[in-house]
XYZ file of C-alpha atoms in Angstrom:
640
model
C 0.000 0.000 0.000
C 1.362 3.425 -0.927
C 0.582 6.270 1.454
C 0.094 9.580 -0.316
C 2.032 11.292 2.459
C 2.585 11.166 6.209
C -0.792 12.812 6.832
C -2.463 9.901 5.043
C -0.657 7.454 7.339
C -1.737 9.487 10.388
C -5.377 9.288 9.263
C -5.137 5.516 8.782
C -3.640 5.150 12.272
C -6.293 7.376 13.813
C -9.158 5.574 12.064
C -7.782 2.279 13.410
C -7.649 3.619 16.992
C -3.850 3.489 16.916
C -3.119 7.192 17.503
C -3.756 9.734 20.255
C -3.663 13.488 19.643
C -2.131 15.363 22.579
C -3.300 18.978 22.729
C -1.727 19.850 26.073
C 1.636 21.616 25.825
C 4.544 19.186 26.067
C 8.107 20.438 25.684
C 10.289 18.761 23.010
C 13.159 19.140 25.468
C 13.020 15.954 27.598
C 9.244 15.942 28.194
C 8.148 14.322 24.912
C 10.720 11.607 25.590
C 9.370 11.003 29.083
C 5.772 10.680 27.845
C 6.809 8.450 24.960
C 9.011 6.230 27.128
C 6.043 5.472 29.382
C 3.774 4.726 26.438
C 6.205 2.712 24.319
C 7.089 0.359 27.173
C 3.359 -0.429 27.442
C 3.137 -0.972 23.655
C 0.773 1.986 23.580
C -0.467 4.173 20.703
C 1.249 6.490 18.274
C 1.413 10.020 19.689
C 0.752 13.257 17.816
C 1.894 16.202 19.941
C 0.013 19.218 18.591
C 1.202 21.823 21.107
C 5.003 21.880 21.237
C 5.737 25.603 21.260
C 6.720 25.345 17.577
C 4.777 25.766 14.334
C 4.831 22.041 13.609
C 3.255 19.029 15.366
C 5.395 16.060 16.380
C 4.570 12.447 15.469
C 6.327 9.761 17.498
C 5.902 6.039 18.235
C 4.129 5.735 14.885
C 5.719 2.295 14.300
C 5.799 1.335 17.979
C 4.016 -2.028 17.781
C 4.164 -4.952 15.379
C 0.707 -4.016 14.114
C 1.673 -0.416 13.336
C 4.978 -1.495 11.805
C 3.015 -3.757 9.448
C 0.579 -0.914 8.742
C 3.506 1.354 7.881
C 4.647 -1.185 5.274
C 1.131 -1.761 3.972
C 0.790 -5.425 4.992
C -1.231 -7.391 7.527
C 1.813 -9.185 8.946
C 5.520 -8.503 8.625
C 6.099 -12.029 7.319
C 3.938 -11.114 4.309
C 6.805 -9.022 2.921
C 9.221 -11.949 3.228
C 6.753 -14.194 1.389
C 6.500 -11.608 -1.405
C 10.294 -11.447 -1.719
C 10.546 -15.229 -1.696
C 7.936 -15.557 -4.430
C 9.609 -12.908 -6.562
C 13.040 -14.496 -6.139
C 11.763 -17.936 -7.124
C 10.037 -16.549 -10.205
C 13.116 -14.726 -11.421
C 15.662 -17.460 -10.682
C 13.654 -20.570 -11.455
C 14.461 -22.652 -14.578
C 12.977 -21.380 -17.865
C 12.625 -24.363 -20.188
C 10.682 -22.804 -23.004
C 9.945 -19.574 -24.783
C 6.515 -19.528 -23.125
C 8.111 -19.814 -19.676
C 10.133 -16.705 -20.467
C 7.072 -14.852 -21.764
C 5.279 -15.574 -18.505
C 7.937 -13.539 -16.729
C 7.100 -10.331 -18.599
C 4.308 -9.181 -16.252
C 6.612 -9.741 -13.273
C 9.393 -7.767 -14.931
C 6.954 -4.999 -15.766
C 5.875 -4.856 -12.127
C 9.498 -4.568 -10.983
C 10.027 -1.725 -13.436
C 7.043 0.078 -11.913
C 8.839 0.154 -8.533
C 11.924 1.961 -9.821
C 12.298 5.507 -8.441
C 11.517 8.189 -11.001
C 12.390 11.859 -11.160
C 9.487 14.140 -12.056
C 9.569 17.701 -13.329
C 8.682 20.757 -11.313
C 8.480 21.118 -7.571
C 6.975 18.636 -5.157
C 4.710 19.111 -2.151
C 7.886 18.969 -0.062
C 8.857 22.332 -1.582
C 5.572 24.211 -1.121
C 7.228 26.418 1.500
C 10.831 27.579 1.224
C 12.420 29.028 4.359
C 13.801 32.431 3.373
C 16.600 32.032 5.896
C 17.108 28.322 6.611
C 16.921 27.666 10.337
C 16.698 24.117 11.644
C 16.100 25.421 15.183
C 12.561 26.335 14.045
C 11.780 22.610 13.889
C 10.700 20.878 17.131
C 13.853 18.774 17.302
C 13.907 16.689 20.482
C 16.452 16.745 23.238
C 15.784 13.218 24.419
C 17.811 12.472 27.575
C 19.325 14.690 30.289
C 22.967 14.181 29.273
C 22.437 14.506 25.530
C 24.794 16.957 23.857
C 21.822 18.888 22.478
C 18.781 18.389 20.227
C 19.024 15.499 17.751
C 17.099 14.772 14.566
C 16.341 11.081 15.078
C 14.569 9.921 11.891
C 16.376 11.746 9.084
C 16.404 9.937 5.730
C 19.864 10.899 4.466
C 20.943 10.639 0.846
C 24.520 10.633 -0.385
C 26.008 9.668 -3.713
C 29.169 7.926 -4.840
C 31.164 10.637 -6.651
C 32.515 8.140 -9.203
C 29.460 6.024 -10.065
C 26.642 8.372 -9.066
C 24.952 5.485 -7.199
C 22.710 6.744 -4.428
C 22.757 5.542 -0.845
C 19.938 6.232 1.586
C 20.692 5.811 5.286
C 19.453 6.885 8.669
C 21.981 8.574 10.956
C 21.256 10.927 13.834
C 21.983 14.643 13.404
C 22.898 16.845 16.376
C 21.773 20.449 15.917
C 24.566 22.938 16.686
C 23.112 26.149 15.265
C 20.622 27.397 12.668
C 22.518 26.008 9.695
C 24.823 23.320 11.049
C 24.404 19.814 12.421
C 26.661 16.845 12.941
C 26.547 13.911 10.527
C 26.865 10.755 12.594
C 27.781 8.088 10.056
C 29.858 5.228 11.450
C 33.031 4.016 9.779
C 31.292 0.897 8.455
C 28.487 2.784 6.674
C 28.244 3.437 2.942
C 27.897 7.206 3.451
C 31.185 7.233 5.359
C 32.821 5.557 2.377
C 31.288 8.151 0.043
C 32.708 10.854 2.319
C 36.184 9.358 2.045
C 35.948 9.392 -1.765
C 34.960 13.068 -1.787
C 37.878 13.732 0.546
C 40.294 12.110 -1.910
C 38.872 14.271 -4.696
C 39.030 17.423 -2.581
C 35.363 18.143 -3.270
C 32.396 19.149 -1.132
C 29.905 16.347 -0.638
C 26.230 17.195 -1.340
C 23.809 15.693 1.183
C 20.007 15.711 1.085
C 17.943 14.971 4.188
C 14.208 14.341 4.277
C 11.829 13.851 7.176
C 8.418 12.231 6.843
C 6.545 11.241 3.719
C 5.480 7.644 3.198
C 6.766 5.635 6.206
C 8.272 3.163 3.743
C 11.037 5.719 3.121
C 12.016 5.819 6.780
C 12.058 2.039 7.073
C 13.997 1.555 3.820
C 16.709 3.924 5.064
C 17.358 1.502 7.949
C 17.326 -1.661 5.841
C 20.574 -3.694 5.490
C 20.577 -3.783 1.708
C 23.540 -5.003 -0.352
C 25.892 -2.265 -1.436
C 24.706 -0.569 -4.628
C 21.022 -1.479 -4.235
C 18.885 1.662 -4.128
C 16.861 1.929 -0.926
C 14.160 3.780 -2.859
C 13.737 0.652 -4.982
C 12.985 -1.259 -1.772
C 10.531 1.496 -0.822
C 8.872 1.131 -4.207
C 8.604 -2.631 -3.709
C 7.081 -2.170 -0.249
C 4.496 0.393 -1.363
C 3.980 -1.255 -4.782
C 4.429 2.147 -6.363
C 7.517 4.022 -7.523
C 9.012 6.770 -5.382
C 8.596 10.075 -7.207
C 11.599 12.354 -6.796
C 12.085 16.072 -7.365
C 15.274 18.075 -7.744
C 16.626 19.903 -4.724
C 16.875 23.682 -4.934
C 20.518 24.255 -3.947
C 22.310 20.944 -4.535
C 22.352 18.350 -7.306
C 20.314 15.738 -5.485
C 16.713 14.497 -5.706
C 14.279 13.799 -2.881
C 10.824 12.190 -2.459
C 8.215 14.699 -3.585
C 5.845 13.866 -0.728
C 8.326 14.344 2.149
C 7.320 16.693 4.945
C 10.673 18.438 5.306
C 13.744 18.655 3.069
C 17.074 19.818 4.482
C 19.676 20.465 1.781
C 23.356 21.021 2.354
C 26.876 19.752 2.129
C 29.756 18.256 4.087
C 33.212 19.699 3.425
C 35.889 17.005 3.890
C 38.546 19.722 4.270
C 36.939 20.936 7.506
C 37.848 19.708 10.960
C 35.294 17.362 12.508
C 33.085 18.576 15.342
C 32.629 16.956 18.756
C 29.196 15.316 18.557
C 27.243 13.727 21.405
C 26.702 12.311 23.941
C 23.400 10.773 22.846
C 21.041 8.420 24.686
C 21.185 5.505 22.268
C 19.256 2.354 21.384
C 21.534 0.264 23.599
C 19.943 1.912 26.650
C 23.278 3.610 27.347
C 24.715 6.923 26.188
C 26.916 6.750 23.141
C 29.751 9.047 24.129
C 30.983 12.193 22.437
C 33.244 11.714 19.432
C 34.280 13.657 16.348
C 32.098 13.565 13.223
C 31.700 15.655 10.033
C 29.871 18.991 9.998
C 26.760 19.272 7.833
C 26.102 22.792 6.516
C 22.486 23.589 5.611
C 21.872 25.540 2.408
C 18.061 25.261 2.241
C 15.058 23.992 4.182
C 11.719 23.411 2.460
C 8.507 21.792 3.654
C 4.893 21.060 2.888
C 2.182 23.556 3.809
C 0.971 21.155 6.513
C 4.111 19.273 7.618
C 4.425 16.950 10.581
C 7.790 16.480 12.254
C 8.392 12.721 12.412
C 10.821 11.482 15.059
C 11.540 8.713 17.510
C 13.330 8.138 20.769
C 15.662 5.270 21.572
C 16.703 3.970 24.952
C 16.263 1.059 27.327
C 14.162 -1.523 25.470
C 11.459 -1.883 24.471
C 11.153 1.234 22.323
C 9.773 1.951 18.857
C 13.036 0.911 17.211
C 12.475 -2.658 18.414
C 9.676 -2.981 15.858
C 11.731 -1.439 13.085
C 14.305 -4.113 13.909
C 11.579 -6.772 13.967
C 10.581 -5.764 10.432
C 14.175 -6.231 9.270
C 14.353 -9.589 11.029
C 11.252 -10.845 9.204
C 11.801 -9.179 5.818
C 15.432 -10.177 5.334
C 15.021 -13.760 6.495
C 14.030 -14.844 2.974
C 17.015 -13.275 1.144
C 19.434 -14.740 3.699
C 17.929 -18.204 3.249
C 18.020 -17.985 -0.525
C 21.431 -16.458 -1.078
C 23.686 -17.255 1.860
C 22.447 -19.837 4.373
C 19.781 -22.116 2.858
C 19.495 -24.290 5.971
C 18.047 -21.426 8.020
C 14.454 -22.019 9.063
C 13.920 -18.901 11.187
C 15.797 -16.161 12.991
C 15.060 -13.871 15.958
C 16.814 -10.786 17.307
C 15.525 -10.558 20.914
C 14.714 -7.009 22.000
C 17.003 -7.353 25.032
C 19.922 -7.833 22.659
C 19.389 -4.377 21.061
C 19.912 -5.734 17.521
C 23.652 -6.422 17.447
C 24.239 -8.181 20.755
C 22.192 -11.369 20.353
C 20.636 -13.429 17.571
C 18.936 -16.828 17.719
C 18.985 -18.893 14.538
C 16.996 -22.046 13.818
C 18.324 -24.413 11.166
C 17.491 -27.688 9.481
C 20.479 -29.736 10.543
C 21.792 -32.424 8.205
C 25.444 -32.954 9.140
C 27.901 -32.505 12.020
C 29.425 -29.073 12.417
C 26.611 -27.413 10.502
C 25.790 -24.969 13.314
C 29.359 -23.630 13.226
C 29.158 -23.314 9.444
C 25.995 -21.221 9.828
C 27.610 -18.981 12.448
C 30.590 -18.265 10.224
C 28.370 -17.640 7.208
C 26.244 -15.113 9.082
C 29.225 -13.350 10.666
C 30.389 -12.747 7.108
C 27.061 -11.396 5.868
C 26.715 -7.609 5.844
C 25.616 -6.055 9.122
C 25.432 -9.500 10.737
C 29.178 -9.066 11.213
C 28.361 -6.943 14.275
C 26.506 -9.771 16.063
C 28.152 -10.395 19.413
C 26.407 -13.606 20.483
C 24.833 -16.122 18.109
C 22.860 -19.147 19.266
C 21.923 -21.905 16.804
C 19.120 -24.405 17.476
C 17.241 -26.980 15.421
C 14.260 -29.275 15.846
C 10.718 -28.168 16.645
C 11.562 -25.405 19.107
C 9.577 -22.179 18.731
C 12.322 -19.577 18.744
C 9.809 -16.777 19.291
C 9.202 -18.148 22.798
C 12.236 -17.155 24.882
C 11.536 -19.686 27.634
C 11.200 -22.529 25.162
C 14.459 -21.488 23.496
C 16.292 -21.360 26.833
C 14.981 -24.813 27.760
C 16.146 -26.194 24.411
C 19.595 -24.676 24.826
C 19.811 -26.196 28.297
C 19.043 -29.646 26.951
C 21.515 -29.605 24.066
C 24.482 -27.466 25.094
C 27.674 -28.406 26.904
C 29.540 -25.208 27.900
C 32.992 -26.475 26.955
C 32.074 -28.520 23.899
C 29.524 -26.267 22.218
C 30.629 -22.668 22.719
C 33.017 -21.126 20.213
C 34.773 -17.791 20.816
C 36.081 -15.506 18.117
C 36.667 -11.815 17.476
C 36.052 -9.318 14.732
C 34.243 -6.072 13.859
C 31.877 -4.810 16.541
C 29.216 -2.162 16.481
C 30.646 1.287 17.195
C 28.096 1.567 20.019
C 29.382 -1.546 21.798
C 31.008 -0.058 24.906
C 32.196 -3.416 26.268
C 35.013 -3.858 23.730
C 38.531 -3.191 24.983
C 39.147 -1.472 21.639
C 36.506 0.548 19.834
C 34.615 -1.365 17.114
C 36.684 -4.527 17.586
C 35.788 -7.190 20.101
C 34.907 -10.727 21.045
C 32.127 -12.913 19.694
C 30.486 -16.084 20.924
C 28.715 -18.830 19.007
C 26.609 -21.428 20.815
C 25.782 -24.710 19.091
C 22.562 -25.724 20.839
C 21.505 -28.213 18.176
C 20.977 -31.912 18.832
C 24.389 -33.505 18.552
C 25.281 -36.172 16.058
C 27.623 -39.019 16.944
C 30.651 -37.278 15.460
C 30.090 -34.235 17.685
C 29.957 -36.077 21.001
C 32.916 -36.398 23.349
C 33.599 -39.930 24.672
C 33.152 -40.168 28.423
C 31.219 -36.908 28.709
C 27.751 -36.903 30.306
C 24.783 -37.249 28.003
C 22.965 -34.072 26.987
C 19.906 -33.219 29.006
C 18.749 -31.584 32.207
C 17.333 -33.207 35.318
C 14.614 -30.670 36.090
C 13.680 -32.141 39.458
C 17.302 -32.199 40.550
C 17.584 -28.531 39.571
C 14.555 -27.695 41.699
C 16.031 -29.593 44.621
C 19.287 -27.619 44.263
C 17.726 -24.149 44.603
C 17.979 -23.948 48.388
C 21.587 -25.140 48.387
C 22.557 -22.601 45.706
C 20.966 -19.718 47.582
C 22.608 -20.819 50.813
C 26.009 -21.099 49.131
C 25.787 -17.534 47.774
C 25.045 -16.206 51.270
C 28.446 -17.472 52.413
C 30.190 -14.647 50.539
C 29.736 -11.046 51.614
C 30.675 -9.646 48.180
C 27.714 -11.481 46.594
C 24.619 -9.337 47.094
C 21.793 -11.313 45.493
C 21.068 -14.441 43.492
C 18.322 -15.122 40.954
C 17.518 -18.816 40.615
C 14.125 -18.303 38.961
C 15.115 -19.966 35.693
C 15.936 -23.226 37.485
C 12.202 -23.640 38.062
C 11.763 -24.063 34.309
C 14.620 -26.493 33.794
C 17.041 -23.795 32.686
C 20.392 -24.272 34.508
C 21.340 -20.574 34.438
C 21.841 -18.456 37.566
C 22.363 -14.692 37.918
C 24.454 -13.361 40.792
C 25.110 -9.710 41.678
C 28.528 -8.856 43.014
C 30.236 -5.872 44.603
C 33.548 -5.693 42.766
C 36.474 -4.627 44.949
C 39.626 -6.323 43.616
C 41.354 -7.716 40.554
C 40.437 -11.227 39.474
C 37.452 -11.249 41.832
C 34.827 -12.476 39.352
C 37.048 -15.288 38.078
C 37.848 -16.324 41.643
C 34.173 -16.366 42.650
C 33.175 -18.207 39.476
C 35.650 -20.997 40.175
C 34.622 -21.146 43.838
C 30.891 -21.343 43.179
C 30.960 -23.626 40.148
C 33.312 -26.058 41.887
C 30.964 -26.337 44.862
C 28.440 -29.224 45.117
C 25.559 -26.734 45.271
C 26.282 -25.527 41.702
C 27.040 -28.945 40.214
C 23.944 -28.855 37.971
C 24.311 -25.211 36.898
C 25.691 -24.908 33.379
C 25.982 -21.114 33.202
C 26.546 -18.415 35.819
C 26.279 -14.694 35.011
C 27.719 -12.027 37.293
C 26.045 -8.607 37.275
C 26.473 -5.381 39.213
C 25.196 -4.969 42.752
C 23.220 -1.839 41.766
C 20.910 -3.927 39.565
C 17.619 -5.572 40.372
C 18.587 -9.004 39.081
C 15.120 -10.389 39.769
C 14.076 -8.863 36.419
C 15.376 -11.447 33.936
C 14.762 -9.281 30.864
C 16.770 -6.427 32.391
C 19.471 -8.861 33.467
C 19.831 -10.147 29.891
C 19.858 -6.575 28.529
C 22.613 -5.421 30.910
C 24.640 -8.622 30.456
C 24.551 -8.539 26.663
C 25.655 -4.891 26.639
C 28.441 -5.277 29.219
C 30.099 -8.512 28.139
C 32.861 -9.149 25.648
C 32.311 -12.916 25.580
C 35.808 -13.849 24.481
C 37.447 -11.724 27.177
C 34.859 -12.162 29.929
C 34.108 -15.893 29.999
C 35.449 -18.288 32.627
C 35.405 -21.999 31.804
C 35.119 -24.382 34.733
C 35.574 -28.034 33.813
C 33.804 -30.798 35.679
C 35.795 -31.883 38.707
C 34.950 -35.537 38.145
C 34.348 -37.659 35.041
C 30.725 -37.788 33.984
C 29.748 -34.523 35.675
C 28.702 -31.285 33.983
C 31.045 -28.615 32.663
C 30.316 -24.987 33.466
C 30.860 -21.471 32.144
C 30.602 -18.097 33.869
C 30.461 -14.618 32.377
C 31.454 -11.288 33.839
C 28.549 -9.017 32.907
C 29.596 -6.202 35.231
C 30.957 -2.785 34.368
C 34.666 -2.918 33.494
C 37.113 -0.442 35.064
C 40.831 0.169 34.825
C 41.557 -0.588 38.486
C 40.085 -4.087 38.554
C 39.872 -5.073 34.872
C 42.606 -3.114 33.088
C 39.855 -1.519 30.981
C 41.053 1.760 29.418
C 37.936 3.129 27.699
C 35.258 5.363 29.197
C 32.166 3.525 30.390
C 28.792 5.100 29.546
C 25.850 5.623 31.868
C 22.432 4.092 31.381
C 19.457 6.274 30.475
C 16.916 7.794 32.852
C 14.892 11.004 32.846
C 15.728 13.596 35.477
C 13.503 14.102 38.498
C 12.127 17.487 37.360
C 10.964 16.072 34.013
C 9.318 13.083 35.662
C 7.452 15.373 38.078
C 6.301 17.687 35.281
C 4.896 14.767 33.235
C 3.303 13.274 36.358
C 1.541 16.604 36.943
C 0.084 16.929 33.433
C -0.636 13.254 32.749
C -4.361 13.613 33.344
C -4.552 16.263 30.586
C -2.784 14.203 27.917
C -5.695 11.926 27.031
C -3.652 8.786 27.527
C -5.884 7.049 30.032
C -4.778 5.584 33.324
C -1.590 6.904 34.880
C 1.628 5.175 33.810
C 4.550 5.557 36.192
C 7.903 6.592 34.807
C 10.249 3.725 33.859
C 13.032 6.066 34.968
C 11.949 5.685 38.588
C 13.503 2.230 38.434
C 16.592 3.028 36.378
C 17.529 6.264 38.174
C 18.517 4.097 41.138
C 20.960 2.210 38.919
C 22.785 5.230 37.477
C 26.514 5.433 37.983
C 28.012 8.556 39.503
C 28.845 11.124 36.850
C 27.023 12.250 33.725
C 26.992 10.489 30.361
C 30.420 9.110 31.280
C 30.458 7.135 34.513
C 33.036 8.263 37.035
C 36.049 5.907 37.260
């Protein structure tokens, strides 16, 4: 389904009961974030803030549930897009035995041609109003979290072009506003736009950049999609909406933009200029990404529709709206991965607690020994999957969309010393756990049923004695109480046959976690526990989802794992992980450690006071009330 514009999408959401208009004044500085954070964690409606102190309303959380994400892409279910891609791929690549078979392809080829982006003459609706003096500060750009470096544009669809080939790239990178006509351009070293920038730098030329906000939501999604290099994201948008993207020429640069966008920001990046210190920014990891140097973007023109809506999002401690954008990618790109790279894949899930790059669960059809490791290596070599920190491979009939069922399956079929592989390679720039930026450890877990060739003679058979685990709970909890540095233990997963225990620890010396791991896992009380995860004493480790989120962010699995072999033949092997904050004094860790995200007390109180006027129903307490207690001393950077 093609939306005529963002206003059309808003009407469809409102007609479906999926949007609330907020007429009470809410400040784009911190307050919109606080309202949205409460709503998004309840999987609540899209929010249209109509009174922001600016001339333009703000739309946020518009894709904040699976239903709305599917609506944005014009389908009933996200898997429908994957089925469409699969059908198209089979049609185009299947054997053509006769002239008639080839003729039958013509309608399909004609349909593909109708999705190609097309430049039209004249001006578009996006250029109905031209700012006489461009000033991005007139837009209601959000300052999201208390330690953010300033306001950030969070859903900009950014176009760059290869200076040699002219091939367009469309990406989504945050933009910090510095003044009326300058922002940062936060493209990471691994991104296509960063490569374009380097080519302009070699040529000694300014780099034209076009930024749009709004329009058909397919544009925003397509800008996030992990497409192969050289594939036009606007072609994907055309495929999703089943209608070509119509483009119009920019006014001050040689670029073209979707005619139905709400805002167009034109400008350039000059590679000869010094970079600017950008950030911090409360990021999708739930932590601040810390200040670093990025290119300056100079604005030469701003145009907009007569009735524009400022589209944005917030990111932070999951779940947030971006979880559903990630879910769309998970479902849509499953089919291409199966068809082109890893045909044995049955399904794949990126759990929200893993914030995209930290954790992926893959289900395969297993036919031969070592196949799980082959799949891991294939995926680590596939585009943005290279950033995946922890990859778990299962097989059989397990429903990988049920986290408990997955954990139970892993427990049954995984030996910590036999089935976990450690490696290293490129890491996401936002991964703060790496000892060196953008380069860190990886872990692959083969939790498939083992074939004869994969078994180790003399080792215990795979499986878990659930009743024995239940009987061990009291002994485990009593053992932990013997050590004053251990503050709490969470044995809840043992009740479901999952031999994983969380322990919180007060770190006070070098080698402490390794020492405690060996002590506990060598004790009779922990004999049936396969995995032990250490977390910080400031955390509420009774919340398993939060425990997984903090662990997956804080661990470099190659550096932070401790193997503990069975003390006697036939007994279980064990592994422990240090999921605590790393510091120089105790861990030799040299990098700054970021803080987690929480609204400040004044913002929480202000939103509490006006909640009854927002039209959002029953009061929702601030999630920050919980996380403020877990903040480290310091600002965006935790004090050493």
